[in-house]
Coordinates of C-alpha atoms in Angstrom, one line a residue:
G26 CA 30.0 -4.9 -50.4
R27 CA 29.6 -8.7 -51.6
F28 CA 27.5 -10.8 -49.6
E29 CA 30.2 -14.2 -49.1
E30 CA 28.7 -17.3 -49.8
E31 CA 28.6 -18.5 -45.6
D32 CA 26.7 -15.0 -45.6
V33 CA 24.1 -16.3 -47.8
G34 CA 24.1 -20.0 -45.7
D35 CA 23.6 -18.0 -42.6
W36 CA 20.6 -16.2 -43.5
I37 CA 18.8 -19.5 -45.1
D38 CA 19.7 -21.4 -41.7
L39 CA 18.1 -18.0 -40.1
L40 CA 15.2 -18.1 -41.8
C41 CA 14.6 -21.9 -42.0
T42 CA 14.9 -22.7 -38.5
K43 CA 13.5 -19.8 -36.3
T44 CA 10.5 -19.3 -35.7
V45 CA 8.2 -16.2 -35.9
T46 CA 8.5 -15.2 -32.0
E47 CA 11.9 -15.4 -32.2
H48 CA 12.6 -13.5 -34.7
I49 CA 10.9 -10.6 -33.0
A50 CA 12.5 -11.3 -30.0
M51 CA 15.7 -10.5 -32.1
T52 CA 14.6 -6.7 -32.4
E53 CA 13.8 -4.3 -29.8
T54 CA 10.1 -3.8 -29.0
S55 CA 8.8 -0.2 -29.7
L56 CA 7.4 2.2 -27.5
P57 CA 4.2 1.9 -28.9
T58 CA 3.6 -1.3 -29.2
R59 CA 4.5 -1.5 -25.6
M60 CA 2.1 1.2 -24.5
V61 CA -0.8 -1.3 -26.2
L62 CA 0.1 -3.9 -24.5
G63 CA -0.1 -2.5 -21.2
A64 CA -3.2 -0.1 -22.1
L65 CA -5.2 -4.1 -22.9
G66 CA -3.3 -5.4 -19.3
G67 CA -5.2 -2.5 -17.9
M68 CA -8.6 -2.9 -19.6
G69 CA -8.7 -6.5 -18.4
A70 CA -7.7 -5.1 -14.6
A71 CA -10.1 -2.6 -14.7
S72 CA -13.0 -4.6 -16.0
C73 CA -12.4 -6.9 -12.7
C74 CA -11.7 -4.2 -10.3
H75 CA -13.9 -1.2 -11.0
P76 CA -16.3 -1.9 -8.3
L77 CA -13.8 -2.2 -5.7
D78 CA -12.6 1.6 -6.9
V79 CA -16.4 3.2 -6.9
I80 CA -16.6 2.0 -3.6
R81 CA -12.9 3.7 -2.7
V82 CA -14.3 6.7 -4.1
Q83 CA -16.9 7.0 -2.4
M84 CA -15.6 6.6 0.5
Q85 CA -13.1 9.1 0.4
V86 CA -15.1 12.0 -0.8
D87 CA -17.8 10.8 2.5
G88 CA -18.2 13.2 4.7
G89 CA -15.8 15.7 3.1
A90 CA -15.7 19.6 4.3
G91 CA -18.1 18.9 7.0
G92 CA -20.8 16.4 5.5
T93 CA -22.8 13.9 7.1
K94 CA -20.9 10.7 6.8
Q95 CA -22.9 7.6 5.2
Y96 CA -20.5 4.8 5.4
N97 CA -19.6 2.6 8.0
G98 CA -16.8 0.9 6.8
F99 CA -16.3 -1.1 3.5
G100 CA -19.0 -3.8 3.5
D101 CA -21.9 -0.7 4.6
A102 CA -20.5 0.7 1.8
A103 CA -20.9 -1.9 -1.3
V104 CA -24.4 -2.7 0.4
K105 CA -25.8 0.9 0.4
I106 CA -24.0 1.1 -3.5
V107 CA -25.9 -1.4 -5.0
Q108 CA -29.3 -0.7 -2.9
R109 CA -29.1 2.8 -4.4
K110 CA -28.0 2.3 -7.6
G111 CA -27.9 -1.5 -8.4
I112 CA -24.6 -3.6 -9.5
I113 CA -24.3 -2.3 -12.9
G114 CA -25.4 1.1 -12.3
G115 CA -24.2 1.2 -8.7
L116 CA -20.6 -0.5 -8.8
Y117 CA -20.1 -0.3 -12.5
T118 CA -20.9 3.3 -12.9
G119 CA -17.9 5.4 -15.0
I120 CA -16.6 1.8 -16.3
D121 CA -16.0 3.5 -19.8
A122 CA -13.7 6.7 -18.2
A123 CA -11.9 3.7 -16.9
Y124 CA -11.1 1.9 -20.1
L125 CA -10.3 5.7 -21.2
R126 CA -7.8 6.1 -18.4
Q127 CA -6.4 2.8 -19.4
W128 CA -5.5 4.3 -22.7
T129 CA -3.9 7.4 -21.5
Y130 CA -2.2 7.0 -17.8
G131 CA -2.0 3.2 -18.5
S132 CA -0.5 3.0 -21.6
C133 CA 2.2 5.3 -20.8
R134 CA 2.6 4.0 -17.1
V135 CA 3.5 0.2 -18.1
G136 CA 4.7 1.4 -21.7
I137 CA 7.4 4.0 -20.7
Y138 CA 8.5 1.7 -17.7
A139 CA 8.9 -1.6 -19.8
W140 CA 10.8 0.4 -22.6
L141 CA 12.9 2.0 -20.1
L142 CA 13.4 -0.9 -18.2
S143 CA 14.6 -2.8 -21.7
Y144 CA 16.9 -0.3 -22.6
T145 CA 18.5 -0.3 -19.2
N146 CA 19.0 -4.0 -19.3
K147 CA 21.2 -3.1 -22.6
T148 CA 23.1 -0.9 -21.1
Q149 CA 24.1 -2.9 -17.8
E150 CA 27.3 -4.9 -18.1
K151 CA 26.2 -9.0 -18.9
G152 CA 25.3 -10.6 -15.7
V153 CA 24.7 -7.2 -13.5
P154 CA 20.9 -6.9 -13.3
V155 CA 19.1 -3.5 -13.1
P156 CA 19.6 -1.3 -9.4
F157 CA 16.9 -1.3 -7.6
Y158 CA 17.1 2.8 -7.3
K159 CA 17.1 3.1 -11.6
K160 CA 13.8 1.0 -11.0
L161 CA 12.2 3.2 -8.7
L162 CA 13.1 6.4 -10.8
M163 CA 12.0 4.5 -14.2
G164 CA 8.8 3.5 -12.1
S165 CA 8.4 7.5 -11.2
T166 CA 9.2 8.8 -14.6
S167 CA 6.5 6.9 -16.1
G168 CA 4.0 7.2 -13.6
A169 CA 4.1 11.2 -13.7
I170 CA 4.2 11.4 -17.6
G171 CA 1.1 8.9 -17.8
S172 CA -0.7 10.8 -14.8
A173 CA -0.2 13.8 -17.1
F174 CA -1.6 12.7 -19.9
G175 CA -4.6 10.9 -18.3
L176 CA -5.7 13.7 -15.8
P177 CA -9.0 14.2 -17.6
S178 CA -10.2 10.6 -17.7
E179 CA -8.8 10.4 -14.1
V180 CA -11.5 13.7 -13.2
A181 CA -14.4 11.7 -14.7
L182 CA -13.7 8.4 -13.6
V183 CA -13.8 10.1 -9.9
R184 CA -16.7 12.8 -10.3
M185 CA -18.6 9.6 -12.1
G186 CA -18.2 7.0 -9.5
A187 CA -18.8 9.7 -6.5
D188 CA -21.9 11.0 -8.2
A189 CA -24.3 8.2 -7.3
K190 CA -23.6 8.9 -3.7
S191 CA -24.9 12.8 -3.4
P192 CA -28.2 14.1 -2.8
P193 CA -30.5 14.1 -5.8
E194 CA -30.9 17.8 -6.6
L195 CA -26.7 17.6 -6.5
R196 CA -26.3 15.0 -8.9
R197 CA -24.9 15.5 -12.0
N198 CA -26.1 12.5 -13.8
Y199 CA -23.4 12.5 -16.1
K200 CA -24.7 9.7 -19.4
N201 CA -20.9 8.8 -20.4
V202 CA -17.0 9.8 -19.6
V203 CA -17.8 11.7 -23.5
D204 CA -20.4 13.6 -21.7
C205 CA -18.9 13.9 -18.1
L206 CA -15.7 15.4 -20.1
T207 CA -17.9 18.3 -22.3
R208 CA -19.6 18.9 -19.6
I209 CA -17.0 19.7 -17.5
V210 CA -15.6 22.2 -20.0
K211 CA -18.6 24.0 -20.8
E212 CA -20.4 24.7 -17.5
E213 CA -17.0 24.9 -15.6
G214 CA -14.1 25.3 -18.2
P215 CA -11.1 23.4 -19.9
T216 CA -9.3 23.9 -17.2
K217 CA -11.8 21.8 -14.6
L218 CA -10.3 19.0 -16.7
F219 CA -6.8 18.9 -14.5
S220 CA -8.2 19.5 -11.2
G221 CA -6.4 18.1 -9.0
G222 CA -3.3 17.8 -11.0
T223 CA -1.0 18.2 -7.9
P224 CA -2.1 15.1 -6.1
T225 CA -3.1 13.1 -8.9
I226 CA 0.8 13.2 -10.4
I227 CA 2.2 13.2 -6.8
R228 CA 0.2 9.9 -5.7
A229 CA 1.0 8.7 -9.3
T230 CA 4.7 9.1 -9.2
L231 CA 4.3 7.3 -5.5
L232 CA 2.3 4.5 -6.6
S233 CA 4.4 3.7 -9.9
S234 CA 7.5 3.9 -8.4
A235 CA 6.9 1.1 -6.0
V236 CA 4.2 -0.5 -7.9
L237 CA 6.8 -1.2 -10.7
G238 CA 9.9 -1.0 -9.0
C239 CA 8.7 -3.6 -6.6
Y240 CA 7.2 -5.7 -8.5
S241 CA 10.6 -6.3 -11.2
E242 CA 12.9 -6.1 -7.9
A243 CA 10.7 -8.6 -6.2
K244 CA 10.5 -10.9 -9.0
E245 CA 14.3 -10.7 -9.2
Q246 CA 14.9 -11.1 -5.4
L247 CA 12.5 -13.9 -5.1
H248 CA 13.5 -16.4 -8.0
V249 CA 17.2 -16.2 -6.4
M250 CA 16.6 -16.4 -2.8
F251 CA 13.5 -19.1 -3.1
P252 CA 14.7 -21.1 -6.0
A253 CA 12.7 -24.2 -4.9
V254 CA 9.5 -22.1 -4.5
F255 CA 9.9 -19.9 -7.6
G256 CA 12.5 -21.5 -9.8
N257 CA 10.1 -20.0 -12.9
K258 CA 10.8 -16.7 -13.4
E259 CA 8.1 -16.0 -15.4
G260 CA 5.7 -18.1 -13.2
I261 CA 2.2 -16.9 -12.0
P262 CA 3.4 -18.0 -8.3
L263 CA 6.2 -15.4 -8.7
M264 CA 4.0 -13.3 -10.3
F265 CA 1.2 -12.8 -7.9
T266 CA 3.7 -12.6 -5.0
S267 CA 5.8 -9.7 -6.0
T268 CA 2.6 -8.2 -7.1
M269 CA 0.8 -8.3 -3.7
F270 CA 4.3 -7.2 -1.8
A271 CA 4.7 -4.3 -4.7
S272 CA 0.8 -3.4 -4.3
F273 CA 0.7 -3.2 -0.1
V274 CA 3.8 -1.0 -0.4
A275 CA 2.3 1.3 -3.2
N276 CA -1.3 1.3 -1.4
S277 CA 0.3 2.5 1.8
V278 CA 2.8 5.6 0.4
S279 CA 0.0 6.7 -1.7
N280 CA -3.5 6.6 0.0
P281 CA -3.3 9.9 1.4
F282 CA -2.8 11.6 -1.8
D283 CA -5.3 9.4 -3.0
V284 CA -8.1 11.1 -0.6
V285 CA -6.8 14.4 -1.1
K286 CA -7.4 13.8 -5.1
S287 CA -10.6 12.5 -4.6
R288 CA -12.0 15.3 -2.4
V289 CA -10.3 17.9 -4.9
Q290 CA -11.3 16.2 -8.0
N291 CA -14.8 16.0 -6.8
M292 CA -16.0 18.9 -4.9
P293 CA -18.9 20.9 -6.4
K294 CA -18.7 24.0 -8.4
P295 CA -19.0 27.1 -5.7
E296 CA -22.0 29.0 -5.7
A297 CA -21.9 33.0 -7.1
G298 CA -20.2 34.8 -4.2
K299 CA -19.1 31.6 -2.5
A300 CA -15.9 30.6 -2.0
A301 CA -14.5 27.3 -3.5
M302 CA -15.0 24.3 -0.8
Y303 CA -11.4 24.0 -1.6
T304 CA -8.3 26.1 -2.6
G305 CA -6.1 23.6 -3.7
M306 CA -4.1 20.3 -2.0
I307 CA -2.4 22.4 0.9
D308 CA -6.1 23.5 1.8
C309 CA -8.2 20.1 1.3
F310 CA -5.2 18.3 3.2
S311 CA -5.3 21.0 6.5
K312 CA -9.2 21.1 6.3
S313 CA -9.5 16.9 5.9
V314 CA -7.2 16.5 8.8
K315 CA -8.6 19.1 10.9
G316 CA -12.1 18.4 10.8
E317 CA -11.9 14.5 10.4
G318 CA -8.7 13.5 12.4
P319 CA -5.3 12.1 11.0
A320 CA -6.7 9.0 10.4
I321 CA -8.5 10.4 7.5
L322 CA -5.5 10.1 5.3
M323 CA -6.0 6.5 5.1
R324 CA -9.7 6.4 4.6
G325 CA -10.6 4.1 2.1
F326 CA -7.6 2.1 2.7
T327 CA -9.2 -1.3 2.6
P328 CA -11.1 -1.0 -0.9
A329 CA -8.2 1.1 -2.4
F330 CA -5.7 -2.1 -1.4
L331 CA -8.2 -4.7 -2.5
K332 CA -8.8 -2.6 -5.9
L333 CA -5.2 -2.4 -6.0
A334 CA -3.2 -5.9 -5.4
P335 CA -5.5 -7.9 -7.6
Y336 CA -5.4 -5.2 -10.0
T337 CA -1.9 -4.8 -10.6
T338 CA -1.7 -8.7 -10.7
I339 CA -4.1 -9.0 -13.4
S340 CA -2.8 -5.9 -15.4
L341 CA 0.8 -7.5 -15.0
I342 CA 0.3 -10.5 -15.6
I343 CA -1.9 -10.3 -18.9
T344 CA 0.9 -7.3 -19.7
D345 CA 3.8 -10.0 -19.2
K346 CA 2.0 -12.8 -20.6
L347 CA 0.9 -10.4 -24.2
T348 CA 4.4 -9.1 -24.0
K349 CA 6.3 -12.8 -23.8
A350 CA 3.7 -14.2 -26.4
Y351 CA 4.6 -10.9 -28.7
T352 CA 8.2 -10.5 -28.6
G353 CA 9.2 -13.7 -26.6
K354 CA 10.7 -11.5 -24.2
A355 CA 9.3 -10.6 -20.9
G356 CA 7.8 -7.6 -20.3
L357 CA 8.7 -6.6 -16.4

């Protein structure tokens, strides 16, 4: 067809008056772009919060299968880890595995959720928000997919984080995440990279559903209910409050699976002729509760929440701000 004179004028006006950001905002942000933005946000959060993750893992595997309990709480664990290996060697052990995890699990979890939320928003009637249950379903979907892709890095993260706590003769002494993954395949077989898959995926599904769904919903509801306090929908106070609420809910529902996951993934290779410490998720759950009581399922709740809350806050705010800067639109 032919360009009419007014069409040409509209295009010239568009090119002359719109900024680059506004041009990008007019187009749909691709899934790969959203995944990269999610990974960058996750890396920023991991850099700040990794020590809390190390403490959490070591507390959760502490005393497993009748072993001697070494820690009397969060503070005691932190002090002993630093005394044993120092700040970098102790609290930041496995940081490279944490970064790899952000480019597998984190990128899928946040990127897929943001992409699904954007797509669903476009299918809603004008002015009608996306229902909360849909946000929970989108969070569950993205978390399950991300967790499946990120299982090897998750195993490496748990192994490297817990290794320093083991007796010297039982330590694996991994040099870095590549060495860890390579040795697991050589010494225990490639299937070990996916050990603890069931509790890991269940945990990630619940965690992502609660974190992402509750974060999006809380931002929306708090903005409507308290406009005088949270007048700016993209402001830091609203984002911070929303992530605190979402983190508490997520940590409460996922911690039991986190304990089981950590124990299954960290169990040593059985000696020849001997049975494995745990045969699977149910066996680990049963032995842990029978041997240490139901409270064991909430072991590590404090460091897990202290890690999850700032991690969620930092990662989602960075992702939201990067998305806003790049596309002109909020990401979550």
